[in-house]
Amino acid sequence: MFSLSSPRQTFWILARTVLCCHIRSRSSKY
């Protein structure tokens, strides 16, 4: 996967993934 050398980068990767999934679920809802 990705290296855990930078916690901030890891956090942003997870945050972006969650946002993508959230937006995708919302768009598919309508």
Backbone as a chain_set.jsonl record, in Angstrom:
{"seq": "MFSLSSPRQTFWILARTVLCCHIRSRSSKY", "coords": {"N": [[0.851, -1.199, 0.0], [0.736, 2.113, 1.001], [3.488, 3.989, 2.344], [3.947, 4.523, 5.866], [5.369, 6.687, 6.673], [4.852, 9.41, 6.773], [2.486, 10.653, 8.774], [0.567, 12.645, 8.296], [0.236, 12.678, 5.523], [-0.788, 10.119, 5.161], [-3.189, 10.393, 6.559], [-4.509, 12.252, 4.936], [-4.796, 10.75, 2.606], [-6.552, 8.738, 3.451], [-8.713, 10.337, 4.206], [-9.437, 11.491, 1.741], [-10.21, 9.21, 0.377], [-12.429, 8.409, 1.865], [-14.086, 10.619, 1.462], [-14.483, 10.458, -1.299], [-15.897, 8.04, -1.495], [-18.141, 8.744, 0.016], [-19.271, 10.874, -1.448], [-19.772, 9.502, -3.791], [-21.68, 7.632, -2.961], [-23.709, 9.367, -2.286], [-24.301, 10.585, -4.755], [-25.187, 8.386, -6.193], [-27.445, 7.902, -4.837], [-29.417, 9.698, -5.629]], "CA": [[0.0, 0.0, 0.0], [1.553, 3.319, 1.066], [4.351, 4.027, 3.532], [3.391, 5.296, 6.982], [6.437, 7.581, 7.129], [4.256, 10.714, 7.094], [1.102, 10.459, 9.257], [-0.336, 13.623, 7.69], [-0.076, 12.215, 4.162], [-1.662, 8.952, 5.317], [-4.499, 10.899, 6.959], [-5.156, 12.868, 3.771], [-5.178, 9.674, 1.68], [-7.764, 8.112, 3.995], [-9.793, 11.33, 4.15], [-9.88, 11.617, 0.355], [-10.912, 7.979, 0.018], [-13.747, 8.443, 2.512], [-14.886, 11.637, 0.786], [-14.874, 9.925, -2.616], [-16.956, 7.038, -1.274], [-19.329, 9.439, 0.508], [-19.867, 11.602, -2.578], [-20.268, 8.511, -4.745], [-22.918, 7.057, -2.428], [-24.733, 10.405, -2.361], [-24.698, 10.773, -6.157], [-25.932, 7.203, -6.621], [-28.712, 7.934, -4.121], [-30.399, 10.448, -6.421]], "C": [[0.884, 1.247, 0.0], [2.341, 3.331, 2.369], [3.722, 4.913, 4.612], [4.436, 6.253, 7.536], [5.857, 8.933, 7.534], [2.8, 10.524, 7.494], [0.132, 11.417, 8.565], [-0.738, 13.171, 6.287], [-1.035, 11.034, 4.228], [-3.078, 9.402, 5.664], [-5.241, 11.475, 5.76], [-5.602, 11.811, 2.777], [-6.468, 9.018, 2.156], [-8.945, 9.069, 3.891], [-10.338, 11.45, 2.73], [-10.657, 10.384, -0.072], [-12.325, 7.985, 0.598], [-14.649, 9.448, 1.807], [-15.371, 11.126, -0.563], [-16.019, 8.937, -2.457], [-18.247, 7.723, -0.852], [-20.038, 10.157, -0.634], [-20.463, 10.609, -3.57], [-21.592, 7.923, -4.258], [-24.05, 8.085, -2.504], [-25.234, 10.565, -3.795], [-25.535, 9.59, -6.639], [-27.311, 7.184, -5.949], [-29.786, 8.609, -4.98], [-30.675, 9.778, -7.766]], "O": [[1.699, 1.421, -0.906], [1.915, 2.757, 3.371], [3.06, 5.908, 4.316], [4.406, 6.596, 8.718], [6.301, 9.538, 8.509], [1.958, 10.259, 6.636], [-1.005, 11.041, 8.277], [-1.905, 13.267, 5.907], [-1.982, 10.952, 3.447], [-4.052, 8.867, 5.136], [-6.434, 11.233, 5.576], [-6.663, 11.944, 2.165], [-7.374, 8.77, 1.36], [-10.049, 8.661, 3.53], [-11.551, 11.505, 2.529], [-11.646, 10.489, -0.797], [-13.289, 7.619, -0.075], [-15.828, 9.178, 1.577], [-16.527, 11.33, -0.931], [-17.0, 8.991, -3.199], [-19.329, 7.341, -1.3], [-21.257, 10.06, -0.775], [-21.536, 10.849, -4.126], [-22.519, 7.737, -5.047], [-25.203, 7.731, -2.753], [-26.438, 10.668, -4.03], [-26.482, 9.768, -7.405], [-28.232, 6.528, -6.434], [-30.923, 8.141, -5.046], [-31.477, 10.281, -8.553]]}, "num_chains": 1, "name": "protein.A"}
